[in-house]
Each structure stands twice: as structure tokens, then as C-alpha cells.
PDB file of C-alpha atoms in Angstrom:
ATOM      1  CA  SER H 246    -154.435 -26.029  31.474  1.00  0.00           C
ATOM      2  CA  TYR H 247    -154.406 -22.488  30.053  1.00  0.00           C
ATOM      3  CA  VAL H 248    -157.684 -20.878  29.132  1.00  0.00           C
ATOM      4  CA  LEU H 249    -158.401 -18.192  26.387  1.00  0.00           C
ATOM      5  CA  THR H 250    -161.605 -16.096  26.648  1.00  0.00           C
ATOM      6  CA  GLN H 251    -163.473 -14.697  23.695  1.00  0.00           C
ATOM      7  CA  PRO H 252    -166.821 -12.680  23.477  1.00  0.00           C
ATOM      8  CA  PRO H 253    -169.115 -15.093  21.839  1.00  0.00           C
ATOM      9  CA  SER H 254    -170.210 -12.177  19.512  1.00  0.00           C
ATOM     10  CA  VAL H 255    -169.257  -8.863  18.313  1.00  0.00           C
ATOM     11  CA  SER H 256    -171.402  -6.626  15.998  1.00  0.00           C
ATOM     12  CA  VAL H 257    -170.268  -3.693  13.771  1.00  0.00           C
ATOM     13  CA  ALA H 258    -171.607  -1.491  11.074  1.00  0.00           C
ATOM     14  CA  PRO H 259    -169.880  -1.536   7.805  1.00  0.00           C
ATOM     15  CA  GLY H 260    -167.015   1.020   7.813  1.00  0.00           C
ATOM     16  CA  GLN H 261    -166.601   0.965  11.540  1.00  0.00           C
ATOM     17  CA  THR H 262    -163.841  -0.527  13.550  1.00  0.00           C
ATOM     18  CA  ALA H 263    -164.348  -4.109  15.218  1.00  0.00           C
ATOM     19  CA  ARG H 264    -162.297  -5.121  18.021  1.00  0.00           C
ATOM     20  CA  ILE H 265    -162.315  -8.781  19.353  1.00  0.00           C
ATOM     21  CA  THR H 266    -160.368  -9.577  22.582  1.00  0.00           C
ATOM     22  CA  CYS H 267    -158.908 -12.796  23.737  1.00  0.00           C
ATOM     23  CA  GLY H 268    -158.345 -12.917  27.576  1.00  0.00           C
ATOM     24  CA  GLY H 269    -155.819 -15.120  29.282  1.00  0.00           C
ATOM     25  CA  ASN H 270    -153.412 -14.995  32.238  1.00  0.00           C
ATOM     26  CA  ASN H 271    -150.348 -12.841  31.546  1.00  0.00           C
ATOM     27  CA  ILE H 272    -151.096 -13.390  27.659  1.00  0.00           C
ATOM     28  CA  GLY H 273    -148.966 -10.481  26.951  1.00  0.00           C
ATOM     29  CA  THR H 274    -145.957 -12.800  27.538  1.00  0.00           C
ATOM     30  CA  LYS H 275    -146.845 -15.218  24.932  1.00  0.00           C
ATOM     31  CA  SER H 276    -147.434 -14.998  21.035  1.00  0.00           C
ATOM     32  CA  VAL H 277    -150.985 -14.984  19.792  1.00  0.00           C
ATOM     33  CA  HIS H 278    -152.135 -16.051  16.470  1.00  0.00           C
ATOM     34  CA  TRP H 279    -155.751 -15.121  14.914  1.00  0.00           C
ATOM     35  CA  TYR H 280    -157.795 -16.878  12.463  1.00  0.00           C
ATOM     36  CA  GLN H 281    -160.778 -16.282  10.487  1.00  0.00           C
ATOM     37  CA  GLN H 282    -163.116 -19.118   9.556  1.00  0.00           C
ATOM     38  CA  ARG H 283    -166.107 -18.412   7.182  1.00  0.00           C
ATOM     39  CA  PRO H 284    -168.824 -21.193   7.218  1.00  0.00           C
ATOM     40  CA  GLY H 285    -167.813 -24.447   5.713  1.00  0.00           C
ATOM     41  CA  GLN H 286    -164.131 -23.459   5.240  1.00  0.00           C
ATOM     42  CA  ALA H 287    -160.973 -23.952   6.976  1.00  0.00           C
ATOM     43  CA  PRO H 288    -159.600 -21.171   9.263  1.00  0.00           C
ATOM     44  CA  VAL H 289    -157.197 -18.748   7.672  1.00  0.00           C
ATOM     45  CA  VAL H 290    -154.430 -16.826   9.698  1.00  0.00           C
ATOM     46  CA  VAL H 291    -155.078 -13.182   9.514  1.00  0.00           C
ATOM     47  CA  VAL H 292    -152.621 -12.179  12.370  1.00  0.00           C
ATOM     48  CA  TYR H 293    -149.714 -13.944  13.833  1.00  0.00           C
ATOM     49  CA  ASP H 294    -147.300 -13.508  16.536  1.00  0.00           C
ATOM     50  CA  ASP H 295    -149.449 -10.875  17.998  1.00  0.00           C
ATOM     51  CA  SER H 296    -149.446  -8.369  15.487  1.00  0.00           C
ATOM     52  CA  ASP H 297    -147.830  -9.724  12.124  1.00  0.00           C
ATOM     53  CA  ARG H 298    -149.906 -10.069   8.917  1.00  0.00           C
ATOM     54  CA  PRO H 299    -149.410 -12.810   6.409  1.00  0.00           C
ATOM     55  CA  SER H 300    -149.262 -11.785   2.873  1.00  0.00           C
ATOM     56  CA  GLY H 301    -152.403 -11.215   1.261  1.00  0.00           C
ATOM     57  CA  ILE H 302    -154.136 -10.227   4.294  1.00  0.00           C
ATOM     58  CA  PRO H 303    -155.534  -6.590   4.161  1.00  0.00           C
ATOM     59  CA  GLU H 304    -153.703  -3.931   6.224  1.00  0.00           C
ATOM     60  CA  ARG H 305    -157.173  -3.370   7.950  1.00  0.00           C
ATOM     61  CA  PHE H 306    -156.472  -6.413  10.125  1.00  0.00           C
ATOM     62  CA  SER H 307    -154.101  -5.669  13.011  1.00  0.00           C
ATOM     63  CA  GLY H 308    -153.356  -7.330  16.335  1.00  0.00           C
ATOM     64  CA  SER H 309    -151.979  -6.349  19.844  1.00  0.00           C
ATOM     65  CA  ASN H 310    -151.084  -8.150  22.829  1.00  0.00           C
ATOM     66  CA  SER H 311    -150.583  -6.711  26.325  1.00  0.00           C
ATOM     67  CA  GLY H 312    -151.166  -7.788  29.998  1.00  0.00           C
ATOM     68  CA  ASN H 313    -153.990 -10.016  30.177  1.00  0.00           C
ATOM     69  CA  ALA H 314    -155.755  -9.516  26.764  1.00  0.00           C
ATOM     70  CA  ALA H 315    -154.690  -9.802  23.191  1.00  0.00           C
ATOM     71  CA  THR H 316    -157.014  -7.737  20.634  1.00  0.00           C
ATOM     72  CA  LEU H 317    -157.788  -8.102  17.048  1.00  0.00           C
ATOM     73  CA  THR H 318    -158.775  -5.109  15.222  1.00  0.00           C
ATOM     74  CA  ILE H 319    -160.613  -4.788  11.959  1.00  0.00           C
ATOM     75  CA  SER H 320    -160.668  -1.416  10.640  1.00  0.00           C
ATOM     76  CA  ARG H 321    -163.215  -0.213   7.898  1.00  0.00           C
ATOM     77  CA  VAL H 322    -165.160  -3.479   8.250  1.00  0.00           C
ATOM     78  CA  GLU H 323    -166.751  -5.016   5.178  1.00  0.00           C
ATOM     79  CA  ALA H 324    -169.457  -7.240   4.713  1.00  0.00           C
ATOM     80  CA  GLY H 325    -166.820 -10.115   3.705  1.00  0.00           C
ATOM     81  CA  ASP H 326    -165.313  -9.678   6.981  1.00  0.00           C
ATOM     82  CA  GLU H 327    -168.410 -11.594   8.704  1.00  0.00           C
ATOM     83  CA  ALA H 328    -167.045 -14.869  10.068  1.00  0.00           C
ATOM     84  CA  ASP H 329    -165.953 -16.582  13.151  1.00  0.00           C
ATOM     85  CA  TYR H 330    -162.430 -15.507  14.676  1.00  0.00           C
ATOM     86  CA  TYR H 331    -160.238 -17.680  16.905  1.00  0.00           C
ATOM     87  CA  CYS H 332    -157.232 -16.698  18.899  1.00  0.00           C
ATOM     88  CA  GLN H 333    -154.505 -19.331  19.518  1.00  0.00           C
ATOM     89  CA  LEU H 334    -151.220 -19.644  21.236  1.00  0.00           C
ATOM     90  CA  TRP H 335    -148.807 -22.204  22.221  1.00  0.00           C
ATOM     91  CA  ASP H 336    -148.495 -22.603  26.138  1.00  0.00           C
ATOM     92  CA  SER H 337    -144.855 -23.495  26.670  1.00  0.00           C
ATOM     93  CA  ASN H 338    -145.567 -24.111  30.535  1.00  0.00           C
ATOM     94  CA  THR H 339    -147.791 -27.082  29.597  1.00  0.00           C
ATOM     95  CA  ASP H 340    -146.592 -27.573  26.115  1.00  0.00           C
ATOM     96  CA  GLN H 341    -149.845 -27.571  24.215  1.00  0.00           C
ATOM     97  CA  GLY H 342    -151.693 -25.616  21.727  1.00  0.00           C
ATOM     98  CA  VAL H 343    -154.782 -23.698  22.870  1.00  0.00           C
ATOM     99  CA  PHE H 344    -157.486 -21.963  21.014  1.00  0.00           C
ATOM    100  CA  GLY H 345    -160.103 -19.471  22.248  1.00  0.00           C
ATOM    101  CA  GLY H 346    -163.844 -20.228  22.148  1.00  0.00           C
ATOM    102  CA  GLY H 347    -164.424 -18.177  19.064  1.00  0.00           C
ATOM    103  CA  THR H 348    -166.044 -14.864  18.396  1.00  0.00           C
ATOM    104  CA  LYS H 349    -168.851 -14.356  15.623  1.00  0.00           C
ATOM    105  CA  LEU H 350    -168.469 -11.146  13.873  1.00  0.00           C
ATOM    106  CA  THR H 351    -171.637  -9.699  12.455  1.00  0.00           C
ATOM    107  CA  VAL H 352    -171.508  -6.924   9.941  1.00  0.00           C
ATOM    108  CA  LEU H 353    -174.767  -5.046  10.391  1.00  0.00           C
TER     109      LEU H 353
ATOM    110  CA  HIS I 138    -148.215 -25.093  -4.007  1.00  0.00           C
ATOM    111  CA  LEU I 139    -148.936 -26.926  -0.603  1.00  0.00           C
ATOM    112  CA  LEU I 140    -151.963 -29.139  -0.410  1.00  0.00           C
ATOM    113  CA  LEU I 141    -153.126 -31.096   2.528  1.00  0.00           C
ATOM    114  CA  GLN I 142    -156.040 -33.791   2.124  1.00  0.00           C
ATOM    115  CA  GLU I 143    -157.691 -35.773   4.849  1.00  0.00           C
ATOM    116  CA  SER I 144    -158.917 -39.297   4.173  1.00  0.00           C
ATOM    117  CA  GLY I 145    -160.756 -41.896   6.201  1.00  0.00           C
ATOM    118  CA  PRO I 146    -163.898 -43.455   7.309  1.00  0.00           C
ATOM    119  CA  GLY I 147    -166.695 -40.834   7.848  1.00  0.00           C
ATOM    120  CA  LEU I 148    -168.518 -43.132  10.391  1.00  0.00           C
ATOM    121  CA  VAL I 149    -166.967 -44.830  13.299  1.00  0.00           C
ATOM    122  CA  LYS I 150    -168.804 -46.933  15.880  1.00  0.00           C
ATOM    123  CA  PRO I 151    -168.436 -45.970  19.644  1.00  0.00           C
ATOM    124  CA  SER I 152    -165.579 -47.665  21.416  1.00  0.00           C
ATOM    125  CA  GLU I 153    -163.773 -48.194  17.986  1.00  0.00           C
ATOM    126  CA  THR I 154    -160.599 -46.532  16.795  1.00  0.00           C
ATOM    127  CA  LEU I 155    -160.697 -43.515  14.517  1.00  0.00           C
ATOM    128  CA  THR I 156    -158.028 -43.332  12.000  1.00  0.00           C
ATOM    129  CA  LEU I 157    -157.390 -40.528   9.499  1.00  0.00           C
ATOM    130  CA  THR I 158    -154.589 -39.811   7.225  1.00  0.00           C
ATOM    131  CA  CYS I 159    -153.262 -36.555   5.842  1.00  0.00           C
ATOM    132  CA  THR I 160    -151.625 -36.692   2.370  1.00  0.00           C
ATOM    133  CA  VAL I 161    -149.405 -33.766   1.865  1.00  0.00           C
ATOM    134  CA  SER I 162    -148.437 -32.595  -1.747  1.00  0.00           C
ATOM    135  CA  GLY I 163    -146.101 -29.622  -2.418  1.00  0.00           C
ATOM    136  CA  ASP I 164    -143.849 -30.201   0.433  1.00  0.00           C
ATOM    137  CA  SER I 165    -142.267 -33.077   2.427  1.00  0.00           C
ATOM    138  CA  VAL I 166    -143.362 -34.390   6.105  1.00  0.00           C
ATOM    139  CA  LYS I 167    -139.432 -34.777   6.526  1.00  0.00           C
ATOM    140  CA  SER I 168    -139.064 -31.011   6.762  1.00  0.00           C
ATOM    141  CA  SER I 169    -136.860 -29.694   9.341  1.00  0.00           C
ATOM    142  CA  SER I 170    -138.851 -26.396   9.541  1.00  0.00           C
ATOM    143  CA  HIS I 171    -142.480 -27.432  10.337  1.00  0.00           C
ATOM    144  CA  TYR I 172    -144.598 -29.335  12.515  1.00  0.00           C
ATOM    145  CA  TRP I 173    -147.670 -31.115  11.257  1.00  0.00           C
ATOM    146  CA  ALA I 174    -150.914 -31.109  13.230  1.00  0.00           C
ATOM    147  CA  TRP I 175    -154.474 -32.306  13.832  1.00  0.00           C
ATOM    148  CA  ILE I 176    -157.200 -30.035  14.986  1.00  0.00           C
ATOM    149  CA  ARG I 177    -160.913 -30.757  15.186  1.00  0.00           C
ATOM    150  CA  GLN I 178    -164.058 -28.860  15.487  1.00  0.00           C
ATOM    151  CA  PRO I 179    -167.335 -30.159  16.685  1.00  0.00           C
ATOM    152  CA  PRO I 180    -170.421 -29.145  14.563  1.00  0.00           C
ATOM    153  CA  GLY I 181    -171.205 -25.696  15.388  1.00  0.00           C
ATOM    154  CA  LYS I 182    -168.631 -25.323  17.953  1.00  0.00           C
ATOM    155  CA  GLY I 183    -165.022 -24.058  18.338  1.00  0.00           C
ATOM    156  CA  LEU I 184    -161.507 -25.430  17.371  1.00  0.00           C
ATOM    157  CA  GLU I 185    -159.563 -27.850  19.442  1.00  0.00           C
ATOM    158  CA  TRP I 186    -155.964 -28.502  18.952  1.00  0.00           C
ATOM    159  CA  ILE I 187    -155.378 -32.297  18.943  1.00  0.00           C
ATOM    160  CA  GLY I 188    -151.783 -32.522  18.489  1.00  0.00           C
ATOM    161  CA  SER I 189    -148.507 -31.761  16.772  1.00  0.00           C
ATOM    162  CA  VAL I 190    -145.588 -33.930  15.367  1.00  0.00           C
ATOM    163  CA  PHE I 191    -142.226 -33.288  14.054  1.00  0.00           C
ATOM    164  CA  TYR I 192    -140.388 -35.672  11.529  1.00  0.00           C
ATOM    165  CA  THR I 193    -137.833 -36.064  14.259  1.00  0.00           C
ATOM    166  CA  GLY I 194    -138.762 -35.873  17.949  1.00  0.00           C
ATOM    167  CA  SER I 195    -141.749 -36.873  20.232  1.00  0.00           C
ATOM    168  CA  PRO I 196    -145.085 -35.360  19.253  1.00  0.00           C
ATOM    169  CA  TYR I 197    -147.207 -33.011  21.547  1.00  0.00           C
ATOM    170  CA  TYR I 198    -150.622 -34.057  22.492  1.00  0.00           C
ATOM    171  CA  ASN I 199    -153.563 -32.219  24.019  1.00  0.00           C
ATOM    172  CA  PRO I 200    -153.634 -33.494  27.592  1.00  0.00           C
ATOM    173  CA  SER I 201    -157.360 -33.966  27.478  1.00  0.00           C
ATOM    174  CA  LEU I 202    -156.901 -36.724  24.709  1.00  0.00           C
ATOM    175  CA  LYS I 203    -153.361 -37.897  25.341  1.00  0.00           C
ATOM    176  CA  SER I 204    -154.315 -41.310  26.747  1.00  0.00           C
ATOM    177  CA  ARG I 205    -156.233 -42.010  23.249  1.00  0.00           C
ATOM    178  CA  VAL I 206    -154.284 -40.276  20.623  1.00  0.00           C
ATOM    179  CA  THR I 207    -151.293 -41.320  18.508  1.00  0.00           C
ATOM    180  CA  ILE I 208    -150.101 -39.166  15.753  1.00  0.00           C
ATOM    181  CA  SER I 209    -147.297 -40.243  13.425  1.00  0.00           C
ATOM    182  CA  ILE I 210    -145.558 -39.538  10.202  1.00  0.00           C
ATOM    183  CA  ASP I 211    -144.965 -42.054   7.248  1.00  0.00           C
ATOM    184  CA  PRO I 212    -142.309 -40.307   5.024  1.00  0.00           C
ATOM    185  CA  SER I 213    -142.756 -43.257   2.314  1.00  0.00           C
ATOM    186  CA  LYS I 214    -146.148 -41.986   1.548  1.00  0.00           C
ATOM    187  CA  ASN I 215    -145.386 -38.321   2.574  1.00  0.00           C
ATOM    188  CA  GLN I 216    -148.386 -38.767   4.970  1.00  0.00           C
ATOM    189  CA  PHE I 217    -149.083 -38.127   8.734  1.00  0.00           C
ATOM    190  CA  SER I 218    -152.017 -39.865  10.440  1.00  0.00           C
ATOM    191  CA  LEU I 219    -154.223 -39.654  13.514  1.00  0.00           C
ATOM    192  CA  LYS I 220    -155.490 -42.402  15.723  1.00  0.00           C
ATOM    193  CA  LEU I 221    -158.185 -41.869  18.433  1.00  0.00           C
ATOM    194  CA  THR I 222    -159.029 -44.791  20.295  1.00  0.00           C
ATOM    195  CA  SER I 223    -162.285 -45.583  22.239  1.00  0.00           C
ATOM    196  CA  VAL I 224    -164.284 -43.075  20.504  1.00  0.00           C
ATOM    197  CA  ALA I 225    -167.670 -41.697  21.875  1.00  0.00           C
ATOM    198  CA  ALA I 226    -170.476 -39.494  20.484  1.00  0.00           C
ATOM    199  CA  GLY I 227    -168.401 -36.355  21.787  1.00  0.00           C
ATOM    200  CA  ASP I 228    -165.432 -37.093  19.263  1.00  0.00           C
ATOM    201  CA  THR I 229    -168.009 -36.475  16.392  1.00  0.00           C
ATOM    202  CA  SER I 230    -166.042 -33.620  14.825  1.00  0.00           C
ATOM    203  CA  VAL I 231    -164.624 -32.133  11.547  1.00  0.00           C
ATOM    204  CA  TYR I 232    -161.047 -33.102  11.749  1.00  0.00           C
ATOM    205  CA  PHE I 233    -158.368 -30.777  10.059  1.00  0.00           C
ATOM    206  CA  CYS I 234    -154.916 -31.695   9.141  1.00  0.00           C
ATOM    207  CA  ALA I 235    -152.455 -28.671   9.166  1.00  0.00           C
ATOM    208  CA  ARG I 236    -148.887 -27.471   8.666  1.00  0.00           C
ATOM    209  CA  GLN I 237    -147.552 -24.929  11.191  1.00  0.00           C
ATOM    210  CA  ALA I 238    -145.664 -22.149   9.805  1.00  0.00           C
ATOM    211  CA  SER I 239    -141.757 -22.303   9.605  1.00  0.00           C
ATOM    212  CA  ARG I 240    -139.763 -20.132  12.153  1.00  0.00           C
ATOM    213  CA  ILE I 241    -136.262 -20.109  13.440  1.00  0.00           C
ATOM    214  CA  THR I 242    -137.165 -20.789  17.213  1.00  0.00           C
ATOM    215  CA  MET I 243    -140.008 -22.452  19.107  1.00  0.00           C
ATOM    216  CA  ILE I 244    -141.397 -23.868  15.832  1.00  0.00           C
ATOM    217  CA  VAL I 245    -143.909 -25.658  17.605  1.00  0.00           C
ATOM    218  CA  ALA I 246    -145.395 -22.331  18.512  1.00  0.00           C
ATOM    219  CA  ALA I 247    -145.952 -21.321  14.967  1.00  0.00           C
ATOM    220  CA  PRO I 248    -149.310 -20.671  13.609  1.00  0.00           C
ATOM    221  CA  PHE I 249    -151.293 -23.347  11.605  1.00  0.00           C
ATOM    222  CA  GLN I 250    -150.494 -21.842   8.138  1.00  0.00           C
ATOM    223  CA  TYR I 251    -151.926 -24.468   5.788  1.00  0.00           C
ATOM    224  CA  TRP I 252    -155.092 -26.498   6.273  1.00  0.00           C
ATOM    225  CA  GLY I 253    -156.977 -29.365   4.688  1.00  0.00           C
ATOM    226  CA  GLN I 254    -160.469 -29.083   3.837  1.00  0.00           C
ATOM    227  CA  GLY I 255    -161.402 -31.066   6.861  1.00  0.00           C
ATOM    228  CA  ALA I 256    -163.172 -34.351   7.059  1.00  0.00           C
ATOM    229  CA  LEU I 257    -166.459 -35.034   9.068  1.00  0.00           C
ATOM    230  CA  VAL I 258    -166.293 -38.033  11.317  1.00  0.00           C
ATOM    231  CA  THR I 259    -169.369 -39.158  12.972  1.00  0.00           C
ATOM    232  CA  VAL I 260    -169.388 -41.565  15.962  1.00  0.00           C
ATOM    233  CA  SER I 261    -172.570 -43.577  15.906  1.00  0.00           C
ATOM    234  CA  SER I 262    -173.761 -47.109  15.975  1.00  0.00           C
TER     235      SER I 262
END
């Protein structure tokens, strides 16, 4: 099955830029979605189809996808961005949804 | 305003069948634009896709669970349900129901746009 690899944790100071990667074989050929999950809450889509942003999500959240890695970039990080972030895609080769293992973003 | 609400037993004995229902309000499960899905999250761990179902057509299941999972739609009650047989301690999780976003092509690949609040199911004797 298709595997998505994320770093377990990323730390960043307020106001700086956080980058969370999601590695997968030729992931650049697939559409990647990103979710933010705060403790005790359901996940929320922050980026979909690699780089699109749902209404209501700040422009500080952006995404890119190329080669073997997709990246979620959070600019001007705020304390409220501290959460777990998951990448996810649909693998059409095996007809299944796949989540990455998740990355805990800590705002120092 | 779309709402999804999971319901079902919070405690299931090992080897028994876990059954959860997701009640949808604000949309119809007969929609031709969306898949409906179940996702779970063991305590302190990551998200796992269980399966996605469309009003017409065969559901898609996680291969690791496929032999034990059934997801079905009940349009008369505007609900969809999850059945997981032969449960074990490793099935203890928060179970989320979700609606995938609408799109024109490859709608099964759409993101999980709306989520229920989640239901904790513990497998224990």
C-alpha cells in the first residue's frame, strides 16, 4: 500500500515560517490534502488539491507538491497554529485513502 | 448548515461487532456529488481511513480492514453506518464520520470537508 511519511514534530517561533513535509513515491502526481487537528477536535481541511485553500482559512497557509514530497507552509506562525497536521491523498492505484502519520507543530 | 453526528455503543466486547451510525442533517445521503466516509483515530495516534461510500455504486474499503468492514447508506433515515466485525483491543479508537467535498471528477479523491465530532469506542471485556 501507499505510504505517506511526515516528521513527527516541527517547532517554530512565533512570526516565523513552518514547513511540514509529506513524503511519498511520486507524490507529485497525486492530489494532496492537509488537515489541522487541535486536541479533542475533529480535523479541519487547511489546504486541498495540493495548494488550494478553503474559504475561511488564512492566506498564511499554503501548499506545494512536486516529485516525492508535498509541503504545507505556514507563514507568520501564531500560537493558535499549534496543532497536529496530517497529509492525505487518494491512491488510485490501490483505490484507497491514505493519511500520513501526522506532525505535531509546536510554537515556541 | 451541514451536521454529522455519530452514535452507537461506547463499549464493545472483543470478538463482537462494532456498529456506528452517522446521522446527516443539512444534506442528503442520496447526493450525487459526495462520498460519505468513516475515519478512525486510536487514542494518541494518527488518522486511519476506513472506507468511503456513494449512494450508488460499491464502497471503497481500507484493504487492511476490508474483510471485517461494511459501510452502508440508509436514505430513509438520511444516515450511513459502519459495521466492524470481530473487534479486538486494537480497534479502540475515536470513530469519525465525514462527508467528502464535491468535485466534478474523481469525487472519491475529494478531501474530507465536513466531520462529525467523533465517537470513542472502547473494545474491552
